[in-house]
């Protein structure tokens, strides 16, 4: 692949960035009364207002040319037609096939598994599927990690209601506190475990599943009862069987872990919220897929999300991308997006195996608004490390607008975005402080501390409602954003070789920590830490 920096669009963007560096976005609004409308795109009940980003029509046009010169249109076709765009593993990344409607399938097995899930969910929710004492299932524990946890957990937490008929719990961590604390609240006879693992070799998931199995036996279930309390979601039928689980819901190697919540990996969503909610989630994602597939670059919402991220990261030099959902129920969204974006695009070689030569994914982090305002927003407003921010704002039903807390929630979100852009008028600040009686050095010092330049970019992503359909559309938009960024940077967004080495090393260390095995070769720091842990355990 050619050096991206030599492309005319890349050079043009560099030139535009130098020009816009000292331009104020609030002044752009003064010059263009249609700016808010011009830089808002809508699709599938999601609106993206990026008018507070430091962009103009020339920037957006050059970003479009960049994406096009990096193969946006043919690669988008390849994504949708299931070509092996995951080049290092020679597989498709065909998550869009998972959310096709049943009357327009792309892959028949997707719908066969979905029917199987629907039948199982119906049995569970109607009480036909019971635990070993004949009592209906009350609690589900999804045991899985990474993509086998973050997506289902986030969706469930976003949409569950306090009076859930079936409550879902999510255990990912191998730290015993995670599973042990969860089990302490549960009744074995009424609990179902869903062991979710694409590979069914993930050490922490299998360790937790073994402990869960033993817990059931200790609580009085017999070996023959395990089948009523354990199901699996995996691509590895052999390993599932070897573990002793009879009922498996399958998926396929072309479903990446972090893109898998739409497959049987979403079984906990369907069981907890009902199959209709799961179908609505898929339909929302499909609606966004249809938009992404059909809209040209300049009208394409997920493409705009991706291109603006490239602009901020590669041209305005903002190394952090922050996600702040102004909705308590979306508190798990930043963690989900961390895996989606950073496991996908945290790469430094191109698909051709050459150095990427430009920055790839920024650090993605965030937390729920309003709480985040009382944590890291000070840095966002006045710190040295400027960042690019996505505010996610679900609108509430009209009936809720009477709750003053709702008005406060929405006002906080809008106020933060406005403050970040406009900053504080220095003249008004001088007036205010002078009226308070400050003058001379004291006035200067106070002015310096309260100086608030603004001109910090953010996007506002408005969801018409926080429901399954809109959540599906939002998540699909972020998936396609990741795809667009990956294609611009020329990297493979669908593998994750970087996580392998640590896993292998941990396997060896587990044996060495056990105290009986030989301690092998390690760097001096690891050696000393190992000795420290062993000494501490020996003392007990
Ligand atoms: O973190 C690495 C990873 O392979 C993720 O990509 C994946 O989502 C997670 O581990 C869990 O893998 P599995 O579903 O195979 O247990």
Short mmCIF file of C-alpha atoms in Angstrom, two decimals, residues 33-509:
data_model
loop_
_atom_site.label_atom_id
_atom_site.label_comp_id
_atom_site.label_asym_id
_atom_site.label_seq_id
_atom_site.Cartn_x
_atom_site.Cartn_y
_atom_site.Cartn_z
CA UNK A 33 -26.30 30.34 10.41
CA UNK A 34 -26.99 26.89 8.91
CA UNK A 35 -23.96 25.24 10.48
CA UNK A 36 -25.86 23.11 13.04
CA UNK A 37 -28.12 21.73 10.32
CA UNK A 38 -25.29 21.35 7.79
CA UNK A 39 -23.24 19.21 10.15
CA UNK A 40 -25.98 16.96 11.51
CA UNK A 41 -26.69 13.54 10.05
CA UNK A 42 -29.53 11.25 11.02
CA UNK A 43 -30.18 7.56 10.50
CA UNK A 44 -32.27 4.88 12.20
CA UNK A 45 -33.40 7.17 15.01
CA UNK A 46 -29.87 8.37 15.81
CA UNK A 47 -28.74 11.94 15.12
CA UNK A 48 -25.07 12.89 15.00
CA UNK A 49 -24.49 16.60 15.45
CA UNK A 50 -20.82 17.25 14.73
CA UNK A 51 -21.19 20.99 14.22
CA UNK A 52 -19.12 21.64 17.38
CA UNK A 53 -16.17 19.80 15.81
CA UNK A 54 -13.43 21.94 14.28
CA UNK A 55 -14.46 21.09 10.74
CA UNK A 56 -15.80 22.95 7.74
CA UNK A 57 -17.05 21.84 4.34
CA UNK A 58 -13.50 21.64 2.94
CA UNK A 59 -12.39 19.38 5.80
CA UNK A 60 -15.37 17.07 5.36
CA UNK A 61 -14.80 16.93 1.59
CA UNK A 62 -11.10 16.11 2.03
CA UNK A 63 -11.92 13.45 4.62
CA UNK A 64 -14.38 11.94 2.16
CA UNK A 65 -11.68 11.92 -0.53
CA UNK A 66 -9.27 10.30 1.88
CA UNK A 67 -11.74 7.53 2.74
CA UNK A 68 -12.51 7.05 -0.93
CA UNK A 69 -8.85 6.85 -1.90
CA UNK A 70 -8.37 4.21 0.81
CA UNK A 71 -11.06 2.04 -0.80
CA UNK A 72 -14.17 2.97 1.16
CA UNK A 73 -16.68 1.88 -1.48
CA UNK A 74 -15.13 -1.48 -2.51
CA UNK A 75 -14.24 -2.37 1.09
CA UNK A 76 -17.75 -1.55 2.25
CA UNK A 77 -19.05 -3.91 -0.46
CA UNK A 78 -16.59 -6.55 0.71
CA UNK A 79 -17.81 -6.20 4.31
CA UNK A 80 -21.41 -6.67 3.26
CA UNK A 81 -20.78 -9.53 0.86
CA UNK A 82 -18.83 -11.53 3.45
CA UNK A 83 -15.44 -11.44 1.73
CA UNK A 84 -12.44 -12.42 3.88
CA UNK A 85 -11.53 -8.90 4.98
CA UNK A 86 -9.94 -10.26 8.15
CA UNK A 87 -6.80 -10.94 6.14
CA UNK A 88 -4.50 -12.31 8.84
CA UNK A 89 -7.03 -15.00 9.73
CA UNK A 90 -8.44 -15.33 6.20
CA UNK A 91 -12.03 -14.88 7.34
CA UNK A 92 -14.97 -12.64 6.73
CA UNK A 93 -16.09 -10.20 9.39
CA UNK A 94 -19.71 -10.71 8.64
CA UNK A 95 -21.52 -9.45 11.73
CA UNK A 96 -24.01 -7.66 9.45
CA UNK A 97 -25.34 -11.11 8.43
CA UNK A 98 -26.34 -11.72 12.07
CA UNK A 99 -28.94 -8.98 12.05
CA UNK A 100 -30.62 -9.67 8.74
CA UNK A 101 -34.38 -10.11 8.98
CA UNK A 102 -35.61 -13.71 8.75
CA UNK A 103 -37.26 -13.05 5.37
CA UNK A 104 -34.01 -11.80 3.82
CA UNK A 105 -31.29 -14.06 5.15
CA UNK A 106 -27.68 -14.03 4.05
CA UNK A 107 -26.68 -17.15 5.96
CA UNK A 108 -29.41 -19.68 6.76
CA UNK A 109 -27.78 -21.09 9.89
CA UNK A 110 -28.02 -17.67 11.55
CA UNK A 111 -31.78 -17.99 11.48
CA UNK A 112 -31.79 -21.63 12.52
CA UNK A 113 -29.82 -20.72 15.66
CA UNK A 114 -32.06 -17.73 16.26
CA UNK A 115 -35.11 -20.03 16.18
CA UNK A 116 -33.40 -22.39 18.58
CA UNK A 117 -32.67 -19.45 20.89
CA UNK A 118 -36.30 -18.30 20.65
CA UNK A 119 -37.59 -21.75 21.63
CA UNK A 120 -35.19 -21.96 24.56
CA UNK A 121 -35.99 -18.44 25.74
CA UNK A 122 -39.69 -19.23 25.54
CA UNK A 123 -39.19 -22.37 27.63
CA UNK A 124 -37.21 -20.41 30.20
CA UNK A 125 -39.53 -17.45 30.46
CA UNK A 126 -42.69 -19.56 30.54
CA UNK A 127 -41.25 -21.71 33.30
CA UNK A 128 -41.27 -24.91 31.19
CA UNK A 129 -37.51 -25.14 31.54
CA UNK A 130 -36.87 -25.60 35.22
CA UNK A 131 -33.98 -26.27 37.51
CA UNK A 132 -33.45 -29.77 38.91
CA UNK A 133 -36.02 -29.41 41.69
CA UNK A 134 -38.72 -28.34 39.23
CA UNK A 135 -38.57 -24.65 40.13
CA UNK A 136 -38.48 -22.12 37.29
CA UNK A 137 -35.21 -20.35 36.54
CA UNK A 138 -34.98 -16.99 38.29
CA UNK A 139 -31.33 -16.01 37.70
CA UNK A 140 -28.99 -16.40 34.77
CA UNK A 141 -25.24 -16.06 35.13
CA UNK A 142 -23.38 -15.39 31.90
CA UNK A 143 -19.79 -16.55 32.33
CA UNK A 144 -17.56 -15.06 29.64
CA UNK A 145 -15.00 -12.33 29.10
CA UNK A 146 -14.17 -9.66 26.49
CA UNK A 147 -16.65 -9.86 23.63
CA UNK A 148 -18.38 -12.74 25.39
CA UNK A 149 -19.24 -10.38 28.24
CA UNK A 150 -19.06 -6.67 27.45
CA UNK A 151 -21.75 -6.46 24.76
CA UNK A 152 -24.44 -8.60 26.43
CA UNK A 153 -23.71 -6.99 29.81
CA UNK A 154 -23.99 -3.47 28.43
CA UNK A 155 -27.21 -4.15 26.50
CA UNK A 156 -28.82 -5.96 29.43
CA UNK A 157 -27.90 -3.18 31.86
CA UNK A 158 -29.21 -0.58 29.41
CA UNK A 159 -32.62 -2.19 29.00
CA UNK A 160 -33.40 -4.26 32.11
CA UNK A 161 -36.19 -3.11 34.39
CA UNK A 162 -36.26 -3.38 38.19
CA UNK A 163 -39.02 -6.04 38.13
CA UNK A 164 -37.17 -8.47 35.82
CA UNK A 165 -38.81 -11.92 35.65
CA UNK A 166 -35.39 -13.39 34.94
CA UNK A 167 -32.40 -11.49 36.27
CA UNK A 168 -29.07 -11.70 34.47
CA UNK A 169 -25.67 -11.48 36.10
CA UNK A 170 -22.37 -11.25 34.29
CA UNK A 171 -19.17 -12.78 35.57
CA UNK A 172 -16.00 -12.11 33.62
CA UNK A 173 -13.15 -11.76 36.06
CA UNK A 174 -11.08 -14.69 37.22
CA UNK A 175 -10.66 -12.85 40.51
CA UNK A 176 -12.71 -15.15 42.81
CA UNK A 177 -14.55 -12.11 44.16
CA UNK A 178 -16.50 -11.78 40.92
CA UNK A 179 -18.14 -15.20 40.79
CA UNK A 180 -18.18 -15.80 44.55
CA UNK A 181 -19.98 -12.53 45.29
CA UNK A 182 -22.48 -13.22 42.52
CA UNK A 183 -23.23 -16.75 43.70
CA UNK A 184 -23.64 -15.63 47.30
CA UNK A 185 -26.90 -13.95 46.28
CA UNK A 186 -28.33 -16.86 44.28
CA UNK A 187 -30.35 -20.02 44.83
CA UNK A 188 -28.76 -22.95 43.00
CA UNK A 189 -32.07 -24.64 42.10
CA UNK A 190 -33.22 -21.52 40.27
CA UNK A 191 -29.97 -20.58 38.53
CA UNK A 192 -28.89 -21.21 34.95
CA UNK A 193 -25.31 -20.68 33.78
CA UNK A 194 -24.60 -19.66 30.21
CA UNK A 195 -20.93 -20.31 29.49
CA UNK A 196 -20.12 -18.00 26.61
CA UNK A 197 -16.82 -18.40 24.83
CA UNK A 198 -16.16 -18.34 21.12
CA UNK A 199 -13.03 -20.47 21.49
CA UNK A 200 -14.06 -22.35 24.64
CA UNK A 201 -10.39 -22.30 25.59
CA UNK A 202 -10.31 -19.00 27.48
CA UNK A 203 -8.67 -19.89 30.80
CA UNK A 204 -10.58 -17.51 33.05
CA UNK A 205 -13.98 -18.45 31.62
CA UNK A 206 -13.32 -22.17 32.01
CA UNK A 207 -11.98 -21.69 35.55
CA UNK A 208 -15.14 -19.82 36.55
CA UNK A 209 -17.37 -22.38 34.81
CA UNK A 210 -15.68 -25.21 36.76
CA UNK A 211 -16.25 -23.41 40.06
CA UNK A 212 -19.89 -22.74 39.14
CA UNK A 213 -20.38 -26.43 38.34
CA UNK A 214 -18.91 -27.46 41.68
CA UNK A 215 -21.11 -24.90 43.47
CA UNK A 216 -24.19 -26.53 41.99
CA UNK A 217 -23.03 -29.98 43.12
CA UNK A 218 -22.22 -28.65 46.59
CA UNK A 219 -25.70 -27.17 46.79
CA UNK A 220 -27.28 -30.58 46.25
CA UNK A 221 -27.54 -31.03 42.49
CA UNK A 222 -26.39 -34.35 41.06
CA UNK A 223 -24.18 -34.90 38.02
CA UNK A 224 -27.26 -35.68 35.95
CA UNK A 225 -28.79 -32.31 36.91
CA UNK A 226 -25.99 -30.27 35.38
CA UNK A 227 -27.71 -30.29 31.97
CA UNK A 228 -30.65 -28.34 33.43
CA UNK A 229 -28.36 -25.65 34.80
CA UNK A 230 -25.68 -25.21 32.15
CA UNK A 231 -25.82 -24.23 28.50
CA UNK A 232 -23.00 -22.99 26.30
CA UNK A 233 -22.56 -20.48 23.50
CA UNK A 234 -19.55 -21.25 21.38
CA UNK A 235 -18.05 -22.17 18.01
CA UNK A 236 -16.20 -25.12 19.56
CA UNK A 237 -18.73 -27.95 19.96
CA UNK A 238 -16.05 -30.49 20.83
CA UNK A 239 -14.69 -28.50 23.77
CA UNK A 240 -18.21 -27.78 25.01
CA UNK A 241 -19.00 -31.46 24.99
CA UNK A 242 -15.72 -32.31 26.69
CA UNK A 243 -16.66 -29.86 29.43
CA UNK A 244 -19.90 -31.77 29.94
CA UNK A 245 -22.46 -29.33 28.55
CA UNK A 246 -25.12 -30.85 26.29
CA UNK A 247 -26.99 -27.84 25.01
CA UNK A 248 -24.95 -25.50 22.84
CA UNK A 249 -25.95 -22.49 20.78
CA UNK A 250 -23.45 -22.11 18.00
CA UNK A 251 -21.98 -19.33 15.97
CA UNK A 252 -19.22 -19.08 13.39
CA UNK A 253 -15.57 -18.17 13.08
CA UNK A 254 -16.48 -15.14 10.95
CA UNK A 255 -18.09 -13.51 13.98
CA UNK A 256 -15.42 -11.53 15.84
CA UNK A 257 -15.74 -11.67 19.64
CA UNK A 258 -16.29 -7.92 19.98
CA UNK A 259 -18.88 -8.01 17.17
CA UNK A 260 -20.72 -11.03 18.54
CA UNK A 261 -23.54 -9.77 20.75
CA UNK A 262 -25.91 -10.14 17.77
CA UNK A 263 -25.28 -13.89 17.62
CA UNK A 264 -26.12 -16.50 20.26
CA UNK A 265 -23.66 -14.57 22.45
CA UNK A 266 -26.73 -12.40 23.05
CA UNK A 267 -28.59 -15.33 24.63
CA UNK A 268 -28.51 -13.67 28.05
CA UNK A 269 -30.03 -10.53 26.50
CA UNK A 270 -32.81 -12.56 24.92
CA UNK A 271 -33.43 -14.62 28.05
CA UNK A 272 -33.45 -11.62 30.37
CA UNK A 273 -35.30 -9.11 28.21
CA UNK A 274 -37.32 -11.41 25.97
CA UNK A 275 -36.85 -12.50 22.39
CA UNK A 276 -38.86 -9.52 21.11
CA UNK A 277 -36.34 -7.12 22.64
CA UNK A 278 -33.45 -9.07 21.13
CA UNK A 279 -35.16 -8.98 17.72
CA UNK A 280 -35.71 -5.22 18.09
CA UNK A 281 -32.02 -4.78 18.87
CA UNK A 282 -31.15 -6.68 15.69
CA UNK A 283 -33.66 -4.67 13.67
CA UNK A 284 -32.16 -1.39 14.90
CA UNK A 285 -28.68 -2.57 13.94
CA UNK A 286 -29.98 -3.73 10.56
CA UNK A 287 -31.54 -0.31 9.94
CA UNK A 288 -28.15 1.30 10.60
CA UNK A 289 -26.48 -1.31 8.36
CA UNK A 290 -28.86 -0.40 5.54
CA UNK A 291 -28.01 3.27 5.97
CA UNK A 292 -24.26 2.60 6.12
CA UNK A 293 -24.42 0.41 3.06
CA UNK A 294 -26.45 2.80 0.94
CA UNK A 295 -25.56 6.34 1.96
CA UNK A 296 -22.79 8.12 0.09
CA UNK A 297 -19.83 9.25 2.15
CA UNK A 298 -21.05 12.79 2.68
CA UNK A 299 -24.37 11.60 4.12
CA UNK A 300 -23.13 8.55 5.94
CA UNK A 301 -23.44 8.79 9.72
CA UNK A 302 -21.03 6.00 10.77
CA UNK A 303 -18.54 7.16 8.14
CA UNK A 304 -18.71 10.69 9.55
CA UNK A 305 -18.05 9.34 13.06
CA UNK A 306 -14.99 7.51 11.75
CA UNK A 307 -13.64 10.34 9.63
CA UNK A 308 -14.03 12.93 12.40
CA UNK A 309 -12.06 10.61 14.68
CA UNK A 310 -9.27 10.46 12.10
CA UNK A 311 -9.31 14.25 11.75
CA UNK A 312 -9.04 14.79 15.51
CA UNK A 313 -6.42 12.13 16.03
CA UNK A 314 -4.19 12.49 12.99
CA UNK A 315 -4.58 16.16 12.10
CA UNK A 316 -5.57 18.05 15.25
CA UNK A 317 -3.32 15.84 17.40
CA UNK A 318 -5.89 14.76 20.00
CA UNK A 319 -4.72 11.42 21.39
CA UNK A 320 -7.79 10.72 23.55
CA UNK A 321 -11.30 9.90 22.50
CA UNK A 322 -13.78 10.19 25.33
CA UNK A 323 -17.30 8.78 25.45
CA UNK A 324 -19.76 10.22 27.93
CA UNK A 325 -23.25 8.75 27.86
CA UNK A 326 -25.70 10.98 29.70
CA UNK A 327 -27.77 8.02 30.84
CA UNK A 328 -27.15 5.91 33.90
CA UNK A 329 -28.34 2.82 32.04
CA UNK A 330 -25.54 3.32 29.50
CA UNK A 331 -22.84 3.36 32.17
CA UNK A 332 -21.23 0.26 30.62
CA UNK A 333 -21.01 1.80 27.13
CA UNK A 334 -17.48 3.23 27.49
CA UNK A 335 -16.08 -0.17 28.56
CA UNK A 336 -17.80 -1.86 25.63
CA UNK A 337 -16.43 0.73 23.21
CA UNK A 338 -12.95 0.38 24.63
CA UNK A 339 -12.82 -3.20 23.43
CA UNK A 340 -14.62 -2.47 20.18
CA UNK A 341 -12.32 0.38 19.21
CA UNK A 342 -8.99 -0.45 20.82
CA UNK A 343 -8.94 -4.21 20.25
CA UNK A 344 -9.97 -3.55 16.65
CA UNK A 345 -7.74 -0.65 15.71
CA UNK A 346 -4.93 -0.78 18.27
CA UNK A 347 -2.49 -1.89 15.56
CA UNK A 348 0.74 -0.54 14.14
CA UNK A 349 1.10 -2.55 10.95
CA UNK A 350 -0.99 -2.35 7.81
CA UNK A 351 -2.87 -5.21 6.22
CA UNK A 352 0.19 -5.63 3.99
CA UNK A 353 2.44 -6.06 7.05
CA UNK A 354 4.12 -2.68 6.74
CA UNK A 355 4.43 -0.03 9.46
CA UNK A 356 1.23 2.01 9.75
CA UNK A 357 3.36 5.24 9.76
CA UNK A 358 0.53 7.36 11.21
CA UNK A 359 -1.28 7.19 14.55
CA UNK A 360 -4.00 4.60 14.69
CA UNK A 361 -6.59 4.28 17.44
CA UNK A 362 -6.50 6.95 20.15
CA UNK A 363 -6.96 6.01 23.81
CA UNK A 364 -10.71 5.48 24.24
CA UNK A 365 -12.15 6.05 27.68
CA UNK A 366 -15.01 7.68 29.42
CA UNK A 367 -17.65 7.40 32.06
CA UNK A 368 -21.25 8.18 32.66
CA UNK A 369 -22.46 11.77 32.72
CA UNK A 370 -23.35 13.63 34.99
CA UNK A 371 -20.91 11.83 37.32
CA UNK A 372 -17.98 12.36 34.95
CA UNK A 373 -18.39 16.12 35.32
CA UNK A 374 -17.34 15.70 38.93
CA UNK A 375 -14.34 13.59 38.01
CA UNK A 376 -12.35 14.31 34.84
CA UNK A 377 -14.19 17.20 33.20
CA UNK A 378 -11.89 19.71 34.86
CA UNK A 379 -9.15 18.30 32.64
CA UNK A 380 -11.35 18.43 29.57
CA UNK A 381 -12.08 22.12 30.10
CA UNK A 382 -8.74 23.42 31.29
CA UNK A 383 -6.15 20.64 31.10
CA UNK A 384 -3.25 20.39 28.66
CA UNK A 385 -4.46 17.10 27.21
CA UNK A 386 -7.25 18.16 24.90
CA UNK A 387 -9.54 15.38 23.75
CA UNK A 388 -12.30 14.61 21.31
CA UNK A 389 -15.58 13.81 23.05
CA UNK A 390 -18.74 11.95 22.07
CA UNK A 391 -21.70 12.90 24.20
CA UNK A 392 -24.43 10.27 23.94
CA UNK A 393 -27.82 11.65 24.87
CA UNK A 394 -30.92 9.44 24.82
CA UNK A 395 -34.13 11.44 24.87
CA UNK A 396 -36.78 10.45 27.36
CA UNK A 397 -40.47 9.88 26.66
CA UNK A 398 -42.57 13.09 27.00
CA UNK A 399 -44.11 11.78 30.23
CA UNK A 400 -40.69 11.90 31.92
CA UNK A 401 -40.04 15.52 30.96
CA UNK A 402 -41.96 16.62 34.07
CA UNK A 403 -39.31 15.11 36.31
CA UNK A 404 -36.94 17.97 37.18
CA UNK A 405 -34.05 15.49 37.29
CA UNK A 406 -34.65 14.71 33.63
CA UNK A 407 -34.36 18.37 32.72
CA UNK A 408 -31.18 18.56 34.78
CA UNK A 409 -29.73 15.47 33.02
CA UNK A 410 -30.33 16.95 29.57
CA UNK A 411 -29.26 20.45 30.59
CA UNK A 412 -26.00 19.13 32.01
CA UNK A 413 -25.16 17.36 28.78
CA UNK A 414 -25.92 20.35 26.56
CA UNK A 415 -24.15 22.73 28.94
CA UNK A 416 -20.92 20.74 28.92
CA UNK A 417 -20.77 20.64 25.14
CA UNK A 418 -21.54 24.35 24.89
CA UNK A 419 -18.98 25.27 27.56
CA UNK A 420 -16.31 23.19 25.86
CA UNK A 421 -16.88 25.03 22.62
CA UNK A 422 -17.54 28.58 23.79
CA UNK A 423 -15.34 28.78 26.86
CA UNK A 424 -15.76 31.88 28.98
CA UNK A 425 -15.81 35.39 27.56
CA UNK A 426 -12.65 37.03 29.02
CA UNK A 427 -14.20 40.52 29.09
CA UNK A 428 -17.24 39.30 30.98
CA UNK A 429 -14.92 37.56 33.44
CA UNK A 430 -12.94 40.76 34.04
CA UNK A 431 -16.20 42.63 34.70
CA UNK A 432 -17.41 39.96 37.09
CA UNK A 433 -14.18 39.86 39.07
CA UNK A 434 -13.81 43.63 39.15
CA UNK A 435 -17.32 43.92 40.52
CA UNK A 436 -16.25 41.55 43.27
CA UNK A 437 -13.59 44.12 44.18
CA UNK A 438 -10.56 42.38 42.73
CA UNK A 439 -7.80 44.42 41.16
CA UNK A 440 -4.07 44.44 40.39
CA UNK A 441 -2.12 41.21 40.97
CA UNK A 442 -5.06 39.51 42.70
CA UNK A 443 -7.26 40.17 39.68
CA UNK A 444 -4.57 38.87 37.30
CA UNK A 445 -4.08 35.67 39.28
CA UNK A 446 -7.80 34.99 39.51
CA UNK A 447 -8.21 35.72 35.81
CA UNK A 448 -5.46 33.26 34.95
CA UNK A 449 -6.97 30.50 37.11
CA UNK A 450 -10.46 30.96 35.71
CA UNK A 451 -9.44 31.40 32.11
CA UNK A 452 -11.46 29.05 30.02
CA UNK A 453 -10.63 29.25 26.33
CA UNK A 454 -13.09 26.70 24.97
CA UNK A 455 -12.75 25.66 21.34
CA UNK A 456 -12.59 22.02 22.41
CA UNK A 457 -14.35 19.66 20.00
CA UNK A 458 -17.23 17.37 20.74
CA UNK A 459 -20.04 15.57 18.95
CA UNK A 460 -23.55 15.09 20.25
CA UNK A 461 -25.15 11.75 19.50
CA UNK A 462 -28.86 11.90 20.22
CA UNK A 463 -30.92 8.74 20.48
CA UNK A 464 -34.67 9.28 19.98
CA UNK A 465 -35.22 6.78 22.82
CA UNK A 466 -33.20 4.43 24.94
CA UNK A 467 -34.80 1.21 23.74
CA UNK A 468 -33.62 -1.95 22.04
CA UNK A 469 -34.08 -0.63 18.50
CA UNK A 470 -32.16 2.58 19.03
CA UNK A 471 -29.46 0.88 21.05
CA UNK A 472 -28.95 -1.61 18.21
CA UNK A 473 -28.65 1.26 15.75
CA UNK A 474 -26.17 3.12 17.97
CA UNK A 475 -23.91 0.09 18.42
CA UNK A 476 -23.96 -0.74 14.72
CA UNK A 477 -22.96 2.87 13.98
CA UNK A 478 -19.93 2.49 16.26
CA UNK A 479 -19.02 -0.84 14.65
CA UNK A 480 -19.02 0.80 11.24
CA UNK A 481 -17.06 3.74 12.58
CA UNK A 482 -14.35 1.27 13.61
CA UNK A 483 -14.43 -0.29 10.14
CA UNK A 484 -14.07 3.11 8.44
CA UNK A 485 -11.15 4.11 10.63
CA UNK A 486 -9.46 0.76 10.05
CA UNK A 487 -9.73 1.13 6.29
CA UNK A 488 -8.38 4.69 6.37
CA UNK A 489 -5.40 3.61 8.49
CA UNK A 490 -4.99 0.56 6.25
CA UNK A 491 -5.09 -1.91 9.14
CA UNK A 492 -7.00 -5.12 9.78
CA UNK A 493 -9.64 -4.23 12.39
CA UNK A 494 -10.70 -7.83 12.90
CA UNK A 495 -7.78 -9.69 14.45
CA UNK A 496 -6.20 -9.26 17.91
CA UNK A 497 -2.81 -10.95 17.92
CA UNK A 498 -1.55 -8.52 20.54
CA UNK A 499 -3.46 -10.25 23.31
CA UNK A 500 -1.91 -13.67 22.74
CA UNK A 501 1.57 -13.33 24.26
CA UNK A 502 0.37 -12.33 27.72
CA UNK A 503 -2.04 -15.28 27.76
CA UNK A 504 0.77 -17.77 27.04
CA UNK A 505 3.04 -16.22 29.63
CA UNK A 506 0.27 -16.35 32.25
CA UNK A 507 -0.17 -20.08 31.65
CA UNK A 508 3.48 -20.64 32.61
CA UNK A 509 3.28 -18.33 35.60
#
